[in-house]
Amino acid sequence: MEASFGIKLPGLVPAYAPTFRELPDLVVEFEKLGFDDVMDGEHVLFAPSMAHPGGSGNFQHGRATQVSDRADTIVMFTAIAARTQRIKLVSGILLAAAHSFPVLARQAATLDLFSSGRFVLGVGGGWNAAEFEAAGVPPEERAARAEETIRACRELWSPGLSSFDGRWISFRDVISEPAPYTPGGVPVWWGGDARKRPTARRVVTLGEGWLSREAADYDEVAASVENIRAVCEQHGRDPSTIGI
Protein backbone atom coordinates (compact mmCIF):
# COMPACT_ATOMS: atom_id res chain seq x y z
CA MET A 1 0.00 0.00 0.00
CA GLU A 2 1.41 3.36 -1.02
CA ALA A 3 1.97 5.72 1.90
CA SER A 4 0.99 9.39 1.90
CA PHE A 5 1.51 12.21 4.37
CA GLY A 6 -1.04 14.77 5.43
CA ILE A 7 -1.70 17.47 7.98
CA LYS A 8 -4.80 18.45 9.94
CA LEU A 9 -6.09 22.01 9.86
CA PRO A 10 -7.79 22.10 13.31
CA GLY A 11 -5.32 23.46 15.86
CA LEU A 12 -3.25 25.42 13.35
CA VAL A 13 -5.06 28.66 14.31
CA PRO A 14 -3.54 30.71 15.87
CA ALA A 15 -0.24 28.82 16.29
CA TYR A 16 0.59 28.64 12.58
CA ALA A 17 -1.95 31.02 11.00
CA PRO A 18 -3.30 34.11 12.81
CA THR A 19 -6.91 33.36 11.75
CA PHE A 20 -8.62 30.76 9.58
CA ARG A 21 -8.62 33.34 6.77
CA GLU A 22 -4.89 32.68 6.35
CA LEU A 23 -5.26 28.88 6.16
CA PRO A 24 -5.45 28.78 2.32
CA ASP A 25 -2.08 30.58 2.18
CA LEU A 26 -0.68 28.08 4.68
CA VAL A 27 -1.92 25.12 2.64
CA VAL A 28 -0.17 26.56 -0.43
CA GLU A 29 3.05 26.24 1.57
CA PHE A 30 2.14 22.68 2.64
CA GLU A 31 1.71 21.78 -1.01
CA LYS A 32 5.13 23.23 -1.85
CA LEU A 33 6.64 21.19 0.99
CA GLY A 34 5.23 18.00 -0.52
CA PHE A 35 2.32 17.13 1.76
CA ASP A 36 -0.20 14.85 0.02
CA ASP A 37 -3.37 16.00 1.73
CA VAL A 38 -4.94 18.29 4.29
CA MET A 39 -7.74 17.16 6.58
CA ASP A 40 -10.46 19.16 8.28
CA GLY A 41 -13.38 17.91 10.36
CA GLU A 42 -16.41 19.47 11.88
CA HIS A 43 -18.75 19.91 14.75
CA VAL A 44 -21.92 21.64 13.66
CA LEU A 45 -22.32 23.10 17.16
CA PHE A 46 -19.92 23.51 20.08
CA ALA A 47 -20.44 23.47 23.83
CA PRO A 48 -18.18 25.05 26.48
CA SER A 49 -17.07 21.53 27.50
CA MET A 50 -17.08 18.46 25.24
CA ALA A 51 -15.59 15.24 26.64
CA HIS A 52 -14.85 12.66 23.96
CA PRO A 53 -16.21 9.26 25.09
CA GLY A 54 -13.40 7.45 23.28
CA GLY A 55 -10.73 9.16 25.33
CA SER A 56 -9.18 11.31 22.59
CA GLY A 57 -9.66 14.53 24.46
CA ASN A 58 -11.71 16.72 26.73
CA PHE A 59 -12.41 19.87 24.77
CA GLN A 60 -12.65 22.54 27.44
CA HIS A 61 -13.47 25.62 25.43
CA GLY A 62 -13.97 27.45 28.68
CA ARG A 63 -15.94 30.19 27.03
CA ALA A 64 -19.46 31.29 26.29
CA THR A 65 -18.48 33.48 23.34
CA GLN A 66 -17.65 32.81 19.71
CA VAL A 67 -14.00 32.40 18.73
CA SER A 68 -13.25 32.35 15.01
CA ASP A 69 -10.61 29.62 14.85
CA ARG A 70 -12.70 27.09 12.91
CA ALA A 71 -14.60 27.36 9.63
CA ASP A 72 -17.10 25.34 7.61
CA THR A 73 -15.13 22.48 6.08
CA ILE A 74 -16.54 22.54 2.55
CA VAL A 75 -16.39 26.33 2.28
CA MET A 76 -12.80 26.30 3.59
CA PHE A 77 -11.80 23.56 1.15
CA THR A 78 -13.29 25.53 -1.73
CA ALA A 79 -11.06 28.47 -0.87
CA ILE A 80 -8.06 26.13 -0.60
CA ALA A 81 -8.87 24.40 -3.90
CA ALA A 82 -8.75 27.76 -5.67
CA ARG A 83 -5.19 28.34 -4.44
CA THR A 84 -3.70 24.86 -4.94
CA GLN A 85 -3.10 22.37 -7.73
CA ARG A 86 -2.19 18.97 -6.31
CA ILE A 87 -2.90 18.54 -2.61
CA LYS A 88 -5.97 16.47 -1.69
CA LEU A 89 -8.74 17.77 0.56
CA VAL A 90 -10.09 15.24 3.07
CA SER A 91 -13.02 15.86 5.39
CA GLY A 92 -12.25 13.95 8.54
CA ILE A 93 -15.08 13.83 9.34
CA LEU A 94 -18.32 15.47 8.22
CA LEU A 95 -21.37 14.59 10.30
CA ALA A 96 -23.49 13.35 7.40
CA ALA A 97 -26.63 12.90 9.50
CA ALA A 98 -26.58 16.59 10.44
CA HIS A 99 -26.59 17.70 6.79
CA SER A 100 -29.45 18.09 4.37
CA PHE A 101 -28.86 15.31 1.84
CA PRO A 102 -29.51 17.34 -1.36
CA VAL A 103 -27.36 20.22 -0.12
CA LEU A 104 -24.52 17.87 0.88
CA ALA A 105 -24.68 16.04 -2.45
CA ARG A 106 -24.53 19.29 -4.40
CA GLN A 107 -21.81 20.87 -2.26
CA ALA A 108 -19.63 17.75 -2.45
CA ALA A 109 -20.08 17.45 -6.21
CA THR A 110 -19.31 21.15 -6.69
CA LEU A 111 -16.11 20.90 -4.62
CA ASP A 112 -15.14 17.71 -6.45
CA LEU A 113 -15.55 19.57 -9.74
CA PHE A 114 -13.89 22.76 -8.52
CA SER A 115 -10.86 20.82 -7.24
CA SER A 116 -10.64 18.54 -10.30
CA GLY A 117 -11.27 15.44 -8.21
CA ARG A 118 -9.11 16.26 -5.18
CA PHE A 119 -11.90 16.08 -2.61
CA VAL A 120 -12.44 13.03 -0.37
CA LEU A 121 -15.72 13.08 1.54
CA GLY A 122 -14.91 11.55 4.91
CA VAL A 123 -18.05 10.95 6.95
CA GLY A 124 -19.12 9.30 10.19
CA GLY A 125 -21.70 9.14 12.91
CA GLY A 126 -20.01 11.56 15.29
CA TRP A 127 -19.77 11.30 19.06
CA ASN A 128 -21.26 14.48 20.58
CA ALA A 129 -24.92 13.64 21.14
CA ALA A 130 -25.82 17.17 22.24
CA GLU A 131 -25.19 18.75 18.84
CA PHE A 132 -27.41 16.19 17.12
CA GLU A 133 -30.17 16.80 19.64
CA ALA A 134 -29.91 20.54 19.01
CA ALA A 135 -30.06 19.91 15.26
CA GLY A 136 -33.23 17.84 15.65
CA VAL A 137 -31.58 14.47 14.98
CA PRO A 138 -32.12 11.73 17.60
CA PRO A 139 -28.57 10.74 18.61
CA GLU A 140 -29.39 7.03 18.55
CA GLU A 141 -30.29 7.36 14.86
CA ARG A 142 -27.22 9.29 13.73
CA ALA A 143 -25.23 6.35 12.34
CA ALA A 144 -28.16 4.94 10.36
CA ARG A 145 -29.12 8.41 9.14
CA ALA A 146 -25.52 9.04 8.02
CA GLU A 147 -25.59 5.84 5.98
CA GLU A 148 -28.91 6.70 4.36
CA THR A 149 -27.71 10.23 3.61
CA ILE A 150 -24.67 8.88 1.76
CA ARG A 151 -26.78 6.35 -0.12
CA ALA A 152 -29.04 9.18 -1.24
CA CYS A 153 -26.04 11.31 -2.24
CA ARG A 154 -24.60 8.45 -4.29
CA GLU A 155 -27.88 8.14 -6.12
CA LEU A 156 -27.93 11.88 -6.83
CA TRP A 157 -24.36 11.69 -8.17
CA SER A 158 -25.33 9.00 -10.68
CA PRO A 159 -26.11 10.02 -14.29
CA GLY A 160 -29.67 10.77 -15.35
CA LEU A 161 -32.81 10.87 -13.27
CA SER A 162 -32.41 9.80 -9.64
CA SER A 163 -34.90 8.04 -7.37
CA PHE A 164 -34.55 6.80 -3.80
CA ASP A 165 -36.76 5.28 -1.12
CA GLY A 166 -35.41 5.05 2.42
CA ARG A 167 -36.55 5.29 6.00
CA TRP A 168 -36.05 9.06 6.25
CA ILE A 169 -35.31 10.09 2.65
CA SER A 170 -37.48 9.59 -0.41
CA PHE A 171 -37.46 11.23 -3.83
CA ARG A 172 -38.28 10.30 -7.41
CA ASP A 173 -37.07 11.43 -10.82
CA VAL A 174 -34.90 14.35 -9.78
CA ILE A 175 -31.58 15.71 -11.06
CA SER A 176 -28.77 17.12 -8.92
CA GLU A 177 -26.28 19.45 -10.58
CA PRO A 178 -23.40 19.75 -11.16
CA ALA A 179 -22.29 16.22 -11.93
CA PRO A 180 -19.19 15.24 -9.94
CA TYR A 181 -15.80 15.46 -11.59
CA THR A 182 -14.85 11.98 -10.34
CA PRO A 183 -16.36 9.11 -12.39
CA GLY A 184 -18.76 7.16 -10.19
CA GLY A 185 -19.23 10.04 -7.77
CA VAL A 186 -17.34 11.75 -4.98
CA PRO A 187 -15.05 9.30 -3.09
CA VAL A 188 -16.50 8.51 0.35
CA TRP A 189 -14.36 7.38 3.28
CA TRP A 190 -15.99 6.22 6.52
CA GLY A 191 -14.59 7.08 9.92
CA GLY A 192 -14.92 5.14 13.14
CA ASP A 193 -13.89 1.95 14.89
CA ALA A 194 -13.81 -0.63 12.08
CA ARG A 195 -13.36 -3.47 14.55
CA LYS A 196 -17.13 -3.10 14.76
CA ARG A 197 -18.96 -4.79 11.92
CA PRO A 198 -21.35 -1.90 11.07
CA THR A 199 -18.42 0.44 10.39
CA ALA A 200 -16.51 -2.17 8.40
CA ARG A 201 -19.65 -2.96 6.39
CA ARG A 202 -20.15 0.71 5.50
CA VAL A 203 -16.52 0.97 4.38
CA VAL A 204 -16.77 -2.11 2.17
CA THR A 205 -20.25 -1.66 0.72
CA LEU A 206 -20.58 2.12 0.67
CA GLY A 207 -17.14 3.66 0.49
CA GLU A 208 -13.70 3.94 -0.99
CA GLY A 209 -11.73 4.10 2.24
CA TRP A 210 -11.56 4.08 6.04
CA LEU A 211 -10.44 6.78 8.51
CA SER A 212 -9.35 5.61 11.95
CA ARG A 213 -10.37 7.30 15.16
CA GLU A 214 -7.92 9.87 16.46
CA ALA A 215 -7.67 7.89 19.69
CA ALA A 216 -6.94 4.59 17.91
CA ASP A 217 -3.72 2.84 18.90
CA TYR A 218 -1.74 0.44 16.73
CA ASP A 219 -3.70 -2.63 17.86
CA GLU A 220 -7.05 -1.01 17.05
CA VAL A 221 -5.87 0.05 13.61
CA ALA A 222 -4.45 -3.40 12.86
CA ALA A 223 -7.61 -5.17 14.05
CA SER A 224 -9.78 -2.76 12.08
CA VAL A 225 -7.84 -3.40 8.88
CA GLU A 226 -8.14 -7.15 9.40
CA ASN A 227 -11.89 -6.84 9.96
CA ILE A 228 -12.28 -4.72 6.81
CA ARG A 229 -10.41 -7.41 4.86
CA ALA A 230 -12.67 -10.12 6.29
CA VAL A 231 -15.80 -8.16 5.35
CA CYS A 232 -14.33 -7.61 1.87
CA GLU A 233 -14.05 -11.37 1.47
CA GLN A 234 -17.66 -11.83 2.55
CA HIS A 235 -18.84 -9.25 0.00
CA GLY A 236 -16.50 -10.25 -2.81
CA ARG A 237 -14.50 -7.01 -2.82
CA ASP A 238 -10.78 -6.66 -3.39
CA PRO A 239 -9.27 -5.16 -0.19
CA SER A 240 -6.68 -3.31 -2.28
CA THR A 241 -9.46 -1.06 -3.60
CA ILE A 242 -10.02 0.39 -0.10
CA GLY A 243 -7.86 3.23 1.18
CA ILE A 244 -6.71 3.33 4.77
mmCIF file of C-alpha atoms in Angstrom:
data_model
loop_
_atom_site.group_PDB
_atom_site.id
_atom_site.type_symbol
_atom_site.label_atom_id
_atom_site.label_comp_id
_atom_site.label_asym_id
_atom_site.label_seq_id
_atom_site.Cartn_x
_atom_site.Cartn_y
_atom_site.Cartn_z
ATOM 1 C CA MET A 1 0.000 0.000 0.000
ATOM 2 C CA GLU A 2 1.412 3.361 -1.022
ATOM 3 C CA ALA A 3 1.973 5.724 1.902
ATOM 4 C CA SER A 4 0.989 9.391 1.901
ATOM 5 C CA PHE A 5 1.505 12.207 4.371
ATOM 6 C CA GLY A 6 -1.037 14.771 5.426
ATOM 7 C CA ILE A 7 -1.695 17.467 7.983
ATOM 8 C CA LYS A 8 -4.803 18.446 9.936
ATOM 9 C CA LEU A 9 -6.089 22.012 9.862
ATOM 10 C CA PRO A 10 -7.785 22.096 13.312
ATOM 11 C CA GLY A 11 -5.321 23.456 15.858
ATOM 12 C CA LEU A 12 -3.254 25.424 13.347
ATOM 13 C CA VAL A 13 -5.056 28.656 14.309
ATOM 14 C CA PRO A 14 -3.538 30.708 15.870
ATOM 15 C CA ALA A 15 -0.245 28.817 16.292
ATOM 16 C CA TYR A 16 0.590 28.644 12.582
ATOM 17 C CA ALA A 17 -1.948 31.019 11.004
ATOM 18 C CA PRO A 18 -3.302 34.107 12.810
ATOM 19 C CA THR A 19 -6.906 33.360 11.749
ATOM 20 C CA PHE A 20 -8.618 30.763 9.585
ATOM 21 C CA ARG A 21 -8.619 33.338 6.769
ATOM 22 C CA GLU A 22 -4.886 32.684 6.345
ATOM 23 C CA LEU A 23 -5.256 28.885 6.162
ATOM 24 C CA PRO A 24 -5.452 28.783 2.320
ATOM 25 C CA ASP A 25 -2.084 30.582 2.179
ATOM 26 C CA LEU A 26 -0.681 28.085 4.677
ATOM 27 C CA VAL A 27 -1.920 25.116 2.638
ATOM 28 C CA VAL A 28 -0.175 26.565 -0.430
ATOM 29 C CA GLU A 29 3.054 26.236 1.571
ATOM 30 C CA PHE A 30 2.141 22.682 2.642
ATOM 31 C CA GLU A 31 1.712 21.775 -1.014
ATOM 32 C CA LYS A 32 5.125 23.231 -1.852
ATOM 33 C CA LEU A 33 6.644 21.188 0.990
ATOM 34 C CA GLY A 34 5.225 17.996 -0.524
ATOM 35 C CA PHE A 35 2.317 17.127 1.765
ATOM 36 C CA ASP A 36 -0.197 14.853 0.018
ATOM 37 C CA ASP A 37 -3.373 15.998 1.734
ATOM 38 C CA VAL A 38 -4.945 18.288 4.286
ATOM 39 C CA MET A 39 -7.743 17.164 6.582
ATOM 40 C CA ASP A 40 -10.459 19.155 8.284
ATOM 41 C CA GLY A 41 -13.375 17.910 10.361
ATOM 42 C CA GLU A 42 -16.415 19.468 11.883
ATOM 43 C CA HIS A 43 -18.749 19.911 14.748
ATOM 44 C CA VAL A 44 -21.919 21.636 13.662
ATOM 45 C CA LEU A 45 -22.320 23.102 17.161
ATOM 46 C CA PHE A 46 -19.919 23.510 20.076
ATOM 47 C CA ALA A 47 -20.443 23.465 23.825
ATOM 48 C CA PRO A 48 -18.184 25.047 26.483
ATOM 49 C CA SER A 49 -17.074 21.534 27.504
ATOM 50 C CA MET A 50 -17.084 18.459 25.243
ATOM 51 C CA ALA A 51 -15.593 15.242 26.642
ATOM 52 C CA HIS A 52 -14.852 12.659 23.960
ATOM 53 C CA PRO A 53 -16.209 9.256 25.093
ATOM 54 C CA GLY A 54 -13.397 7.447 23.278
ATOM 55 C CA GLY A 55 -10.734 9.156 25.328
ATOM 56 C CA SER A 56 -9.184 11.309 22.587
ATOM 57 C CA GLY A 57 -9.657 14.529 24.461
ATOM 58 C CA ASN A 58 -11.713 16.719 26.731
ATOM 59 C CA PHE A 59 -12.413 19.873 24.772
ATOM 60 C CA GLN A 60 -12.651 22.540 27.443
ATOM 61 C CA HIS A 61 -13.465 25.617 25.432
ATOM 62 C CA GLY A 62 -13.973 27.451 28.683
ATOM 63 C CA ARG A 63 -15.942 30.190 27.028
ATOM 64 C CA ALA A 64 -19.463 31.288 26.287
ATOM 65 C CA THR A 65 -18.482 33.484 23.343
ATOM 66 C CA GLN A 66 -17.648 32.810 19.708
ATOM 67 C CA VAL A 67 -14.005 32.398 18.730
ATOM 68 C CA SER A 68 -13.250 32.350 15.006
ATOM 69 C CA ASP A 69 -10.611 29.619 14.853
ATOM 70 C CA ARG A 70 -12.700 27.085 12.911
ATOM 71 C CA ALA A 71 -14.596 27.355 9.625
ATOM 72 C CA ASP A 72 -17.101 25.342 7.611
ATOM 73 C CA THR A 73 -15.125 22.480 6.081
ATOM 74 C CA ILE A 74 -16.544 22.535 2.546
ATOM 75 C CA VAL A 75 -16.387 26.329 2.279
ATOM 76 C CA MET A 76 -12.802 26.300 3.592
ATOM 77 C CA PHE A 77 -11.803 23.556 1.149
ATOM 78 C CA THR A 78 -13.293 25.534 -1.732
ATOM 79 C CA ALA A 79 -11.059 28.467 -0.868
ATOM 80 C CA ILE A 80 -8.065 26.130 -0.602
ATOM 81 C CA ALA A 81 -8.869 24.402 -3.901
ATOM 82 C CA ALA A 82 -8.751 27.761 -5.673
ATOM 83 C CA ARG A 83 -5.189 28.340 -4.442
ATOM 84 C CA THR A 84 -3.704 24.861 -4.937
ATOM 85 C CA GLN A 85 -3.101 22.373 -7.732
ATOM 86 C CA ARG A 86 -2.194 18.971 -6.313
ATOM 87 C CA ILE A 87 -2.897 18.539 -2.605
ATOM 88 C CA LYS A 88 -5.973 16.473 -1.694
ATOM 89 C CA LEU A 89 -8.740 17.770 0.562
ATOM 90 C CA VAL A 90 -10.090 15.237 3.071
ATOM 91 C CA SER A 91 -13.021 15.863 5.394
ATOM 92 C CA GLY A 92 -12.250 13.954 8.542
ATOM 93 C CA ILE A 93 -15.077 13.828 9.342
ATOM 94 C CA LEU A 94 -18.319 15.466 8.218
ATOM 95 C CA LEU A 95 -21.368 14.591 10.296
ATOM 96 C CA ALA A 96 -23.489 13.354 7.404
ATOM 97 C CA ALA A 97 -26.629 12.896 9.500
ATOM 98 C CA ALA A 98 -26.582 16.588 10.443
ATOM 99 C CA HIS A 99 -26.588 17.703 6.795
ATOM 100 C CA SER A 100 -29.451 18.089 4.374
ATOM 101 C CA PHE A 101 -28.857 15.314 1.836
ATOM 102 C CA PRO A 102 -29.513 17.341 -1.363
ATOM 103 C CA VAL A 103 -27.357 20.221 -0.124
ATOM 104 C CA LEU A 104 -24.518 17.866 0.882
ATOM 105 C CA ALA A 105 -24.684 16.040 -2.452
ATOM 106 C CA ARG A 106 -24.532 19.289 -4.396
ATOM 107 C CA GLN A 107 -21.814 20.873 -2.261
ATOM 108 C CA ALA A 108 -19.632 17.754 -2.454
ATOM 109 C CA ALA A 109 -20.084 17.451 -6.213
ATOM 110 C CA THR A 110 -19.309 21.151 -6.692
ATOM 111 C CA LEU A 111 -16.113 20.899 -4.617
ATOM 112 C CA ASP A 112 -15.138 17.709 -6.455
ATOM 113 C CA LEU A 113 -15.554 19.568 -9.742
ATOM 114 C CA PHE A 114 -13.885 22.760 -8.517
ATOM 115 C CA SER A 115 -10.862 20.822 -7.235
ATOM 116 C CA SER A 116 -10.636 18.536 -10.302
ATOM 117 C CA GLY A 117 -11.271 15.440 -8.210
ATOM 118 C CA ARG A 118 -9.105 16.255 -5.184
ATOM 119 C CA PHE A 119 -11.899 16.076 -2.606
ATOM 120 C CA VAL A 120 -12.442 13.032 -0.374
ATOM 121 C CA LEU A 121 -15.721 13.084 1.544
ATOM 122 C CA GLY A 122 -14.905 11.555 4.911
ATOM 123 C CA VAL A 123 -18.052 10.951 6.950
ATOM 124 C CA GLY A 124 -19.116 9.298 10.187
ATOM 125 C CA GLY A 125 -21.699 9.145 12.905
ATOM 126 C CA GLY A 126 -20.008 11.556 15.291
ATOM 127 C CA TRP A 127 -19.766 11.300 19.060
ATOM 128 C CA ASN A 128 -21.257 14.479 20.578
ATOM 129 C CA ALA A 129 -24.917 13.635 21.143
ATOM 130 C CA ALA A 130 -25.818 17.172 22.236
ATOM 131 C CA GLU A 131 -25.191 18.752 18.838
ATOM 132 C CA PHE A 132 -27.408 16.188 17.115
ATOM 133 C CA GLU A 133 -30.170 16.802 19.638
ATOM 134 C CA ALA A 134 -29.906 20.544 19.009
ATOM 135 C CA ALA A 135 -30.057 19.911 15.257
ATOM 136 C CA GLY A 136 -33.229 17.839 15.653
ATOM 137 C CA VAL A 137 -31.579 14.474 14.977
ATOM 138 C CA PRO A 138 -32.121 11.726 17.596
ATOM 139 C CA PRO A 139 -28.570 10.737 18.613
ATOM 140 C CA GLU A 140 -29.385 7.029 18.553
ATOM 141 C CA GLU A 141 -30.291 7.358 14.860
ATOM 142 C CA ARG A 142 -27.219 9.291 13.734
ATOM 143 C CA ALA A 143 -25.228 6.346 12.338
ATOM 144 C CA ALA A 144 -28.159 4.940 10.365
ATOM 145 C CA ARG A 145 -29.118 8.411 9.143
ATOM 146 C CA ALA A 146 -25.524 9.041 8.024
ATOM 147 C CA GLU A 147 -25.586 5.844 5.983
ATOM 148 C CA GLU A 148 -28.910 6.697 4.365
ATOM 149 C CA THR A 149 -27.710 10.234 3.611
ATOM 150 C CA ILE A 150 -24.673 8.882 1.765
ATOM 151 C CA ARG A 151 -26.780 6.345 -0.117
ATOM 152 C CA ALA A 152 -29.038 9.178 -1.239
ATOM 153 C CA CYS A 153 -26.036 11.309 -2.238
ATOM 154 C CA ARG A 154 -24.596 8.454 -4.291
ATOM 155 C CA GLU A 155 -27.877 8.140 -6.121
ATOM 156 C CA LEU A 156 -27.930 11.879 -6.834
ATOM 157 C CA TRP A 157 -24.361 11.687 -8.174
ATOM 158 C CA SER A 158 -25.331 8.997 -10.685
ATOM 159 C CA PRO A 159 -26.114 10.021 -14.288
ATOM 160 C CA GLY A 160 -29.670 10.770 -15.354
ATOM 161 C CA LEU A 161 -32.814 10.870 -13.267
ATOM 162 C CA SER A 162 -32.415 9.798 -9.641
ATOM 163 C CA SER A 163 -34.897 8.044 -7.366
ATOM 164 C CA PHE A 164 -34.547 6.803 -3.798
ATOM 165 C CA ASP A 165 -36.759 5.281 -1.117
ATOM 166 C CA GLY A 166 -35.406 5.051 2.416
ATOM 167 C CA ARG A 167 -36.548 5.287 6.004
ATOM 168 C CA TRP A 168 -36.051 9.060 6.248
ATOM 169 C CA ILE A 169 -35.310 10.091 2.652
ATOM 170 C CA SER A 170 -37.483 9.586 -0.405
ATOM 171 C CA PHE A 171 -37.455 11.226 -3.830
ATOM 172 C CA ARG A 172 -38.284 10.299 -7.409
ATOM 173 C CA ASP A 173 -37.066 11.427 -10.816
ATOM 174 C CA VAL A 174 -34.898 14.354 -9.776
ATOM 175 C CA ILE A 175 -31.576 15.709 -11.058
ATOM 176 C CA SER A 176 -28.771 17.116 -8.918
ATOM 177 C CA GLU A 177 -26.281 19.452 -10.578
ATOM 178 C CA PRO A 178 -23.401 19.755 -11.164
ATOM 179 C CA ALA A 179 -22.291 16.223 -11.934
ATOM 180 C CA PRO A 180 -19.186 15.242 -9.936
ATOM 181 C CA TYR A 181 -15.801 15.459 -11.589
ATOM 182 C CA THR A 182 -14.854 11.976 -10.341
ATOM 183 C CA PRO A 183 -16.361 9.114 -12.386
ATOM 184 C CA GLY A 184 -18.762 7.159 -10.190
ATOM 185 C CA GLY A 185 -19.232 10.041 -7.773
ATOM 186 C CA VAL A 186 -17.337 11.750 -4.975
ATOM 187 C CA PRO A 187 -15.053 9.302 -3.090
ATOM 188 C CA VAL A 188 -16.499 8.514 0.354
ATOM 189 C CA TRP A 189 -14.359 7.380 3.280
ATOM 190 C CA TRP A 190 -15.995 6.222 6.516
ATOM 191 C CA GLY A 191 -14.592 7.082 9.919
ATOM 192 C CA GLY A 192 -14.916 5.139 13.143
ATOM 193 C CA ASP A 193 -13.889 1.951 14.892
ATOM 194 C CA ALA A 194 -13.810 -0.626 12.085
ATOM 195 C CA ARG A 195 -13.361 -3.473 14.553
ATOM 196 C CA LYS A 196 -17.131 -3.104 14.762
ATOM 197 C CA ARG A 197 -18.963 -4.786 11.923
ATOM 198 C CA PRO A 198 -21.353 -1.899 11.071
ATOM 199 C CA THR A 199 -18.420 0.444 10.392
ATOM 200 C CA ALA A 200 -16.508 -2.167 8.399
ATOM 201 C CA ARG A 201 -19.650 -2.960 6.386
ATOM 202 C CA ARG A 202 -20.146 0.712 5.496
ATOM 203 C CA VAL A 203 -16.524 0.967 4.384
ATOM 204 C CA VAL A 204 -16.772 -2.115 2.172
ATOM 205 C CA THR A 205 -20.253 -1.659 0.717
ATOM 206 C CA LEU A 206 -20.584 2.120 0.674
ATOM 207 C CA GLY A 207 -17.141 3.655 0.486
ATOM 208 C CA GLU A 208 -13.695 3.942 -0.993
ATOM 209 C CA GLY A 209 -11.734 4.098 2.244
ATOM 210 C CA TRP A 210 -11.555 4.084 6.043
ATOM 211 C CA LEU A 211 -10.440 6.778 8.512
ATOM 212 C CA SER A 212 -9.353 5.605 11.948
ATOM 213 C CA ARG A 213 -10.373 7.298 15.162
ATOM 214 C CA GLU A 214 -7.916 9.867 16.457
ATOM 215 C CA ALA A 215 -7.668 7.890 19.690
ATOM 216 C CA ALA A 216 -6.942 4.592 17.907
ATOM 217 C CA ASP A 217 -3.721 2.841 18.901
ATOM 218 C CA TYR A 218 -1.735 0.438 16.727
ATOM 219 C CA ASP A 219 -3.697 -2.629 17.861
ATOM 220 C CA GLU A 220 -7.052 -1.010 17.051
ATOM 221 C CA VAL A 221 -5.868 0.051 13.606
ATOM 222 C CA ALA A 222 -4.452 -3.405 12.863
ATOM 223 C CA ALA A 223 -7.612 -5.167 14.049
ATOM 224 C CA SER A 224 -9.781 -2.760 12.083
ATOM 225 C CA VAL A 225 -7.836 -3.404 8.879
ATOM 226 C CA GLU A 226 -8.142 -7.153 9.395
ATOM 227 C CA ASN A 227 -11.887 -6.843 9.956
ATOM 228 C CA ILE A 228 -12.282 -4.724 6.815
ATOM 229 C CA ARG A 229 -10.409 -7.406 4.862
ATOM 230 C CA ALA A 230 -12.668 -10.116 6.290
ATOM 231 C CA VAL A 231 -15.803 -8.161 5.351
ATOM 232 C CA CYS A 232 -14.326 -7.611 1.866
ATOM 233 C CA GLU A 233 -14.045 -11.371 1.471
ATOM 234 C CA GLN A 234 -17.662 -11.827 2.548
ATOM 235 C CA HIS A 235 -18.843 -9.254 0.002
ATOM 236 C CA GLY A 236 -16.502 -10.249 -2.807
ATOM 237 C CA ARG A 237 -14.504 -7.006 -2.819
ATOM 238 C CA ASP A 238 -10.780 -6.664 -3.395
ATOM 239 C CA PRO A 239 -9.270 -5.159 -0.194
ATOM 240 C CA SER A 240 -6.682 -3.306 -2.277
ATOM 241 C CA THR A 241 -9.465 -1.060 -3.595
ATOM 242 C CA ILE A 242 -10.024 0.387 -0.096
ATOM 243 C CA GLY A 243 -7.862 3.230 1.176
ATOM 244 C CA ILE A 244 -6.714 3.330 4.775
#
